[in-house]
Short mmCIF file of C-alpha atoms in Angstrom, two decimals:
data_model
loop_
_atom_site.label_atom_id
_atom_site.label_comp_id
_atom_site.label_asym_id
_atom_site.label_seq_id
_atom_site.Cartn_x
_atom_site.Cartn_y
_atom_site.Cartn_z
CA MET A 24 111.17 213.62 -57.56
CA LYS A 25 110.23 209.95 -57.30
CA TYR A 26 113.90 209.02 -57.80
CA TYR A 27 114.97 211.41 -55.03
CA ILE A 28 112.43 209.95 -52.56
CA THR A 29 113.57 206.40 -53.37
CA ILE A 30 117.22 207.29 -52.77
CA MET A 31 116.39 209.02 -49.47
CA ALA A 32 114.33 206.02 -48.35
CA LEU A 33 117.25 203.68 -49.07
CA VAL A 34 119.69 205.90 -47.19
CA PHE A 35 117.44 206.16 -44.12
CA SER A 36 116.72 202.43 -44.11
CA ALA A 37 120.47 201.69 -44.31
CA ILE A 38 121.10 204.00 -41.34
CA PHE A 39 118.26 202.32 -39.40
CA VAL A 40 119.59 198.82 -40.18
CA GLU A 41 123.11 199.88 -39.13
CA ALA A 42 121.76 201.24 -35.82
CA GLN A 43 119.97 197.95 -35.15
CA SER A 44 123.10 196.03 -36.07
CA SER A 45 125.28 197.99 -33.66
CA ASP A 46 122.68 197.62 -30.88
CA LYS A 47 122.63 193.86 -31.44
CA ALA A 48 126.45 193.68 -31.28
CA LYS A 49 126.62 195.78 -28.10
CA ALA A 50 123.87 193.69 -26.49
CA LEU A 51 125.86 190.51 -27.17
CA LEU A 52 129.06 192.02 -25.72
CA ASP A 53 127.15 193.18 -22.63
CA GLU A 54 125.56 189.74 -22.23
CA VAL A 55 128.97 188.03 -22.33
CA TYR A 56 130.44 190.57 -19.89
CA ASN A 57 127.57 190.15 -17.41
CA LYS A 58 127.84 186.37 -17.53
CA VAL A 59 131.62 186.34 -17.07
CA LYS A 60 131.70 188.90 -14.25
CA GLY A 61 129.53 186.51 -12.22
CA TYR A 62 132.38 183.97 -12.14
CA ASP A 63 135.01 183.96 -9.37
CA ASN A 64 137.75 183.36 -11.94
CA ILE A 65 138.11 182.44 -15.60
CA GLU A 66 140.75 181.02 -17.90
CA VAL A 67 141.04 182.06 -21.53
CA THR A 68 143.17 180.22 -24.07
CA PHE A 69 143.93 182.04 -27.32
CA LYS A 70 145.80 181.72 -30.60
CA PHE A 71 147.53 184.62 -32.35
CA SER A 72 148.14 184.24 -36.08
CA LEU A 73 150.48 186.44 -38.10
CA HIS A 74 150.30 186.19 -41.90
CA ASN A 75 152.47 188.55 -43.95
CA SER A 76 152.89 187.48 -47.56
CA GLU A 77 155.31 190.33 -48.38
CA ALA A 78 157.79 189.22 -45.71
CA ASP A 79 156.94 185.53 -46.18
CA ILE A 80 155.89 185.18 -42.54
CA ASP A 81 153.27 182.68 -41.43
CA GLN A 82 153.35 182.26 -37.66
CA GLU A 83 150.96 181.00 -34.98
CA THR A 84 151.44 181.53 -31.26
CA ARG A 85 149.28 180.28 -28.40
CA GLY A 86 148.81 181.68 -24.93
CA ASP A 87 146.50 181.72 -21.96
CA VAL A 88 145.40 184.02 -19.18
CA THR A 89 143.77 183.26 -15.83
CA LEU A 90 141.73 186.10 -14.32
CA GLU A 91 140.40 186.69 -10.82
CA GLY A 92 138.90 190.17 -10.60
CA GLU A 93 141.68 192.60 -11.46
CA LYS A 94 144.42 190.03 -10.79
CA TYR A 95 145.79 187.91 -13.60
CA LEU A 96 148.41 185.41 -14.73
CA PHE A 97 149.27 185.81 -18.41
CA ASN A 98 151.40 183.26 -20.34
CA TYR A 99 152.58 184.24 -23.82
CA LEU A 100 155.72 183.79 -25.93
CA GLY A 101 157.51 181.81 -23.23
CA SER A 102 157.13 184.43 -20.53
CA GLN A 103 154.65 185.03 -17.73
CA GLN A 104 153.13 188.21 -16.43
CA LEU A 105 151.50 188.24 -12.99
CA TYR A 106 149.50 191.08 -11.51
CA ASP A 107 148.74 190.75 -7.78
CA GLY A 108 146.63 193.89 -7.43
CA ALA A 109 149.56 196.20 -6.73
CA LYS A 110 152.54 195.23 -8.89
CA VAL A 111 153.17 193.58 -12.25
CA TYR A 112 155.77 190.80 -12.27
CA THR A 113 157.18 189.79 -15.65
CA ILE A 114 159.02 186.47 -15.57
CA VAL A 115 161.24 185.41 -18.49
CA PRO A 116 162.63 181.94 -17.68
CA GLU A 117 164.84 181.88 -20.79
CA ASN A 118 166.80 184.90 -19.51
CA GLU A 119 166.40 183.99 -15.82
CA GLU A 120 164.90 187.44 -15.37
CA VAL A 121 162.11 188.91 -13.24
CA THR A 122 160.95 192.49 -13.66
CA ILE A 123 158.77 194.11 -11.01
CA GLU A 124 156.94 197.34 -11.73
CA ALA A 125 154.08 199.37 -10.32
CA LYS A 126 150.79 199.10 -12.16
CA SER A 127 150.48 201.53 -15.05
CA GLU A 128 148.05 204.33 -14.27
CA ASP A 129 147.39 204.88 -17.97
CA GLU A 130 143.66 204.38 -18.47
CA ASN A 131 144.17 203.42 -22.13
CA THR A 132 146.40 200.43 -21.37
CA ILE A 133 144.59 197.20 -22.19
CA THR A 134 145.42 194.57 -19.61
CA PRO A 135 144.01 191.05 -19.36
CA SER A 136 141.72 192.20 -16.56
CA LYS A 137 140.25 194.85 -18.89
CA MET A 138 139.90 192.35 -21.71
CA LEU A 139 136.11 192.14 -21.40
CA THR A 140 135.44 195.83 -20.70
CA PHE A 141 137.68 197.86 -23.03
CA TYR A 142 134.95 197.90 -25.69
CA LYS A 143 132.73 200.13 -23.54
CA LYS A 144 134.56 203.41 -24.27
CA GLY A 145 135.69 204.84 -27.59
CA HIS A 146 134.62 201.96 -29.85
CA THR A 147 131.87 201.44 -32.37
CA TYR A 148 130.07 198.15 -32.83
CA GLU A 149 129.01 196.28 -35.93
CA TRP A 150 127.26 192.95 -36.26
CA ASP A 151 128.89 190.64 -38.81
CA ILE A 152 127.45 187.61 -40.58
#
């Protein structure tokens, strides 16, 4: 019986610690979101790394995005994507090509303007290190 109580105590304490960990992670995400939404505009520079040992691929790509509310200018892989609030313009200088399309109504599409809010629905949080 003593063994059973010890196991149950460990299980419940692990669940409690996990709940605290996820609350801490969500609080940090909310803090960052609240700070950033107070800015008129922001610029984010990022690096994408692809490492695939099976295919012998080791690649790094850089990009940036400038946000002002829902509007954005996204530079990645030599092309630009601009959203003016109504239409998305994709500019590929290499091909001398511009594509204009209406904004996607799909709620699940992650756009640069949703970059700091997509975590709010359908995701779980976990604090690491």
